[in-house]
Amino acid sequence: MTSLFAQEIRLSKRHEEIVSQRLMLLQQMENKLGNQHTEKASQFQTVETAFKRNLSLLKDIEAAEKSLQTRIHPIPRPEVVSLETRYWASVEEYIPKWERFLLGKAPYPFAVENQNEAENTIQNEA
């Protein structure tokens, strides 16, 4: 009977050790889980901050690029745009004549008389 009683006491102590160890492990798991949640929240905050910073930097770069574009290629005045438009219209008008001449299928597109008239007009304007 004493051996049963001693065995009961020993089993009871072992049970208390196991329950105590279980509680300690549960506490460690809870702490670790809490740390993981905190770490994930911190990582999310870091990622969100980096995203906002990158977005701000991208906007700054785009603004700088636009500023440089306007410095390098300023918007031309209306007179210049009109002149450029008329120039290209003239080029398109004379392309067929010059093309035939350059291919050797037609004479020089402007007669000598036209050149003299043009030169006289330029001299009179000067």
PDB file of C-alpha atoms in Angstrom:
ATOM      1  CA  MET A   1       0.000   0.000   0.000  1.00  0.00           C
ATOM      2  CA  THR A   2       2.821   2.323   0.783  1.00  0.00           C
ATOM      3  CA  SER A   3       4.347   1.491  -2.569  1.00  0.00           C
ATOM      4  CA  LEU A   4       1.073   2.449  -4.288  1.00  0.00           C
ATOM      5  CA  PHE A   5       0.940   5.623  -2.258  1.00  0.00           C
ATOM      6  CA  ALA A   6       4.561   6.475  -3.130  1.00  0.00           C
ATOM      7  CA  GLN A   7       3.889   5.723  -6.782  1.00  0.00           C
ATOM      8  CA  GLU A   8       0.804   7.974  -6.640  1.00  0.00           C
ATOM      9  CA  ILE A   9       2.881  10.820  -5.147  1.00  0.00           C
ATOM     10  CA  ARG A  10       5.596  10.346  -7.758  1.00  0.00           C
ATOM     11  CA  LEU A  11       3.019  10.352 -10.601  1.00  0.00           C
ATOM     12  CA  SER A  12       1.336  13.427  -9.127  1.00  0.00           C
ATOM     13  CA  LYS A  13       4.683  15.310  -9.046  1.00  0.00           C
ATOM     14  CA  ARG A  14       5.444  14.196 -12.602  1.00  0.00           C
ATOM     15  CA  HIS A  15       1.978  15.390 -13.632  1.00  0.00           C
ATOM     16  CA  GLU A  16       2.639  18.790 -12.024  1.00  0.00           C
ATOM     17  CA  GLU A  17       5.992  19.013 -13.849  1.00  0.00           C
ATOM     18  CA  ILE A  18       4.323  18.190 -17.183  1.00  0.00           C
ATOM     19  CA  VAL A  19       1.491  20.691 -16.603  1.00  0.00           C
ATOM     20  CA  SER A  20       4.011  23.346 -15.550  1.00  0.00           C
ATOM     21  CA  GLN A  21       6.158  22.630 -18.618  1.00  0.00           C
ATOM     22  CA  ARG A  22       3.022  22.747 -20.809  1.00  0.00           C
ATOM     23  CA  LEU A  23       2.027  26.143 -19.384  1.00  0.00           C
ATOM     24  CA  MET A  24       5.554  27.441 -19.929  1.00  0.00           C
ATOM     25  CA  LEU A  25       5.542  26.215 -23.566  1.00  0.00           C
ATOM     26  CA  LEU A  26       2.101  27.721 -24.166  1.00  0.00           C
ATOM     27  CA  GLN A  27       3.349  31.048 -22.800  1.00  0.00           C
ATOM     28  CA  GLN A  28       6.419  30.902 -25.059  1.00  0.00           C
ATOM     29  CA  MET A  29       4.188  30.147 -28.071  1.00  0.00           C
ATOM     30  CA  GLU A  30       1.928  33.088 -27.246  1.00  0.00           C
ATOM     31  CA  ASN A  31       4.948  35.383 -26.868  1.00  0.00           C
ATOM     32  CA  LYS A  32       6.427  34.163 -30.150  1.00  0.00           C
ATOM     33  CA  LEU A  33       3.095  34.591 -31.942  1.00  0.00           C
ATOM     34  CA  GLY A  34       2.756  38.110 -30.530  1.00  0.00           C
ATOM     35  CA  ASN A  35       6.317  38.913 -31.660  1.00  0.00           C
ATOM     36  CA  GLN A  36       5.531  37.589 -35.148  1.00  0.00           C
ATOM     37  CA  HIS A  37       2.432  39.782 -35.378  1.00  0.00           C
ATOM     38  CA  THR A  38       4.422  42.792 -34.191  1.00  0.00           C
ATOM     39  CA  GLU A  39       7.203  42.014 -36.673  1.00  0.00           C
ATOM     40  CA  LYS A  40       4.711  41.634 -39.547  1.00  0.00           C
ATOM     41  CA  ALA A  41       3.054  44.923 -38.630  1.00  0.00           C
ATOM     42  CA  SER A  42       6.472  46.582 -38.523  1.00  0.00           C
ATOM     43  CA  GLN A  43       7.404  45.096 -41.908  1.00  0.00           C
ATOM     44  CA  PHE A  44       4.093  46.244 -43.379  1.00  0.00           C
ATOM     45  CA  GLN A  45       4.696  49.748 -42.034  1.00  0.00           C
ATOM     46  CA  THR A  46       8.219  49.735 -43.511  1.00  0.00           C
ATOM     47  CA  VAL A  47       6.925  48.573 -46.901  1.00  0.00           C
ATOM     48  CA  GLU A  48       4.156  51.173 -46.867  1.00  0.00           C
ATOM     49  CA  THR A  49       6.608  53.940 -45.959  1.00  0.00           C
ATOM     50  CA  ALA A  50       9.014  52.817 -48.715  1.00  0.00           C
ATOM     51  CA  PHE A  51       6.157  52.742 -51.234  1.00  0.00           C
ATOM     52  CA  LYS A  52       5.122  56.289 -50.325  1.00  0.00           C
ATOM     53  CA  ARG A  53       8.741  57.463 -50.500  1.00  0.00           C
ATOM     54  CA  ASN A  54       9.228  55.820 -53.911  1.00  0.00           C
ATOM     55  CA  LEU A  55       5.997  57.339 -55.200  1.00  0.00           C
ATOM     56  CA  SER A  56       7.110  60.768 -54.007  1.00  0.00           C
ATOM     57  CA  LEU A  57      10.524  60.312 -55.637  1.00  0.00           C
ATOM     58  CA  LEU A  58       8.883  59.231 -58.883  1.00  0.00           C
ATOM     59  CA  LYS A  59       6.698  62.346 -58.894  1.00  0.00           C
ATOM     60  CA  ASP A  60       9.771  64.509 -58.216  1.00  0.00           C
ATOM     61  CA  ILE A  61      11.655  62.853 -61.086  1.00  0.00           C
ATOM     62  CA  GLU A  62       8.711  63.337 -63.449  1.00  0.00           C
ATOM     63  CA  ALA A  63       8.468  67.008 -62.465  1.00  0.00           C
ATOM     64  CA  ALA A  64      12.213  67.469 -62.997  1.00  0.00           C
ATOM     65  CA  GLU A  65      11.980  65.723 -66.367  1.00  0.00           C
ATOM     66  CA  LYS A  66       9.117  67.975 -67.435  1.00  0.00           C
ATOM     67  CA  SER A  67      11.052  71.044 -66.295  1.00  0.00           C
ATOM     68  CA  LEU A  68      14.121  69.949 -68.257  1.00  0.00           C
ATOM     69  CA  GLN A  69      12.002  69.200 -71.336  1.00  0.00           C
ATOM     70  CA  THR A  70      10.598  72.724 -71.340  1.00  0.00           C
ATOM     71  CA  ARG A  71      14.120  74.163 -70.958  1.00  0.00           C
ATOM     72  CA  ILE A  72      15.578  72.022 -73.735  1.00  0.00           C
ATOM     73  CA  HIS A  73      12.603  72.236 -76.091  1.00  0.00           C
ATOM     74  CA  PRO A  74      10.691  75.404 -75.280  1.00  0.00           C
ATOM     75  CA  ILE A  75       7.242  75.743 -76.784  1.00  0.00           C
ATOM     76  CA  PRO A  76       7.703  77.624 -80.067  1.00  0.00           C
ATOM     77  CA  ARG A  77       5.960  80.906 -80.716  1.00  0.00           C
ATOM     78  CA  PRO A  78       2.882  80.815 -82.991  1.00  0.00           C
ATOM     79  CA  GLU A  79       4.805  82.550 -85.790  1.00  0.00           C
ATOM     80  CA  VAL A  80       7.405  79.794 -85.771  1.00  0.00           C
ATOM     81  CA  VAL A  81       4.744  77.091 -85.795  1.00  0.00           C
ATOM     82  CA  SER A  82       3.014  78.778 -88.741  1.00  0.00           C
ATOM     83  CA  LEU A  83       6.281  79.103 -90.619  1.00  0.00           C
ATOM     84  CA  GLU A  84       7.136  75.465 -89.977  1.00  0.00           C
ATOM     85  CA  THR A  85       3.696  74.345 -91.176  1.00  0.00           C
ATOM     86  CA  ARG A  86       4.017  76.334 -94.402  1.00  0.00           C
ATOM     87  CA  TYR A  87       7.543  75.004 -94.932  1.00  0.00           C
ATOM     88  CA  TRP A  88       6.423  71.374 -94.714  1.00  0.00           C
ATOM     89  CA  ALA A  89       3.443  72.062 -96.962  1.00  0.00           C
ATOM     90  CA  SER A  90       5.858  73.517 -99.524  1.00  0.00           C
ATOM     91  CA  VAL A  91       8.161  70.515 -99.198  1.00  0.00           C
ATOM     92  CA  GLU A  92       5.255  68.135 -99.777  1.00  0.00           C
ATOM     93  CA  GLU A  93       4.168  70.162-102.786  1.00  0.00           C
ATOM     94  CA  TYR A  94       7.599  70.010-104.466  1.00  0.00           C
ATOM     95  CA  ILE A  95       8.554  66.425-103.578  1.00  0.00           C
ATOM     96  CA  PRO A  96       7.071  64.865-106.757  1.00  0.00           C
ATOM     97  CA  LYS A  97       8.950  67.304-109.039  1.00  0.00           C
ATOM     98  CA  TRP A  98      12.277  66.761-107.298  1.00  0.00           C
ATOM     99  CA  GLU A  99      11.753  63.025-107.052  1.00  0.00           C
ATOM    100  CA  ARG A 100      11.323  62.688-110.815  1.00  0.00           C
ATOM    101  CA  PHE A 101      14.414  64.886-111.377  1.00  0.00           C
ATOM    102  CA  LEU A 102      16.542  62.911-108.907  1.00  0.00           C
ATOM    103  CA  LEU A 103      15.497  59.644-110.548  1.00  0.00           C
ATOM    104  CA  GLY A 104      16.580  61.055-113.909  1.00  0.00           C
ATOM    105  CA  LYS A 105      13.081  60.969-115.377  1.00  0.00           C
ATOM    106  CA  ALA A 106      12.521  64.723-115.703  1.00  0.00           C
ATOM    107  CA  PRO A 107      14.512  67.934-116.242  1.00  0.00           C
ATOM    108  CA  TYR A 108      15.519  70.313-113.455  1.00  0.00           C
ATOM    109  CA  PRO A 109      12.220  71.272-111.772  1.00  0.00           C
ATOM    110  CA  PHE A 110      12.675  75.037-112.070  1.00  0.00           C
ATOM    111  CA  ALA A 111      13.479  76.858-115.270  1.00  0.00           C
ATOM    112  CA  VAL A 112      16.359  79.343-115.362  1.00  0.00           C
ATOM    113  CA  GLU A 113      13.861  82.167-115.825  1.00  0.00           C
ATOM    114  CA  ASN A 114      12.179  81.257-112.522  1.00  0.00           C
ATOM    115  CA  GLN A 115      15.526  81.403-110.752  1.00  0.00           C
ATOM    116  CA  ASN A 116      16.270  84.853-112.163  1.00  0.00           C
ATOM    117  CA  GLU A 117      12.832  86.067-111.091  1.00  0.00           C
ATOM    118  CA  ALA A 118      13.398  84.694-107.605  1.00  0.00           C
ATOM    119  CA  GLU A 119      16.797  86.343-107.363  1.00  0.00           C
ATOM    120  CA  ASN A 120      15.353  89.682-108.555  1.00  0.00           C
ATOM    121  CA  THR A 121      12.553  89.427-105.978  1.00  0.00           C
ATOM    122  CA  ILE A 122      15.054  88.748-103.188  1.00  0.00           C
ATOM    123  CA  GLN A 123      17.275  91.654-104.279  1.00  0.00           C
ATOM    124  CA  ASN A 124      14.290  94.022-104.451  1.00  0.00           C
ATOM    125  CA  GLU A 125      13.161  93.022-100.943  1.00  0.00           C
ATOM    126  CA  ALA A 126      16.633  93.620 -99.512  1.00  0.00           C
TER     127      ALA A 126
END
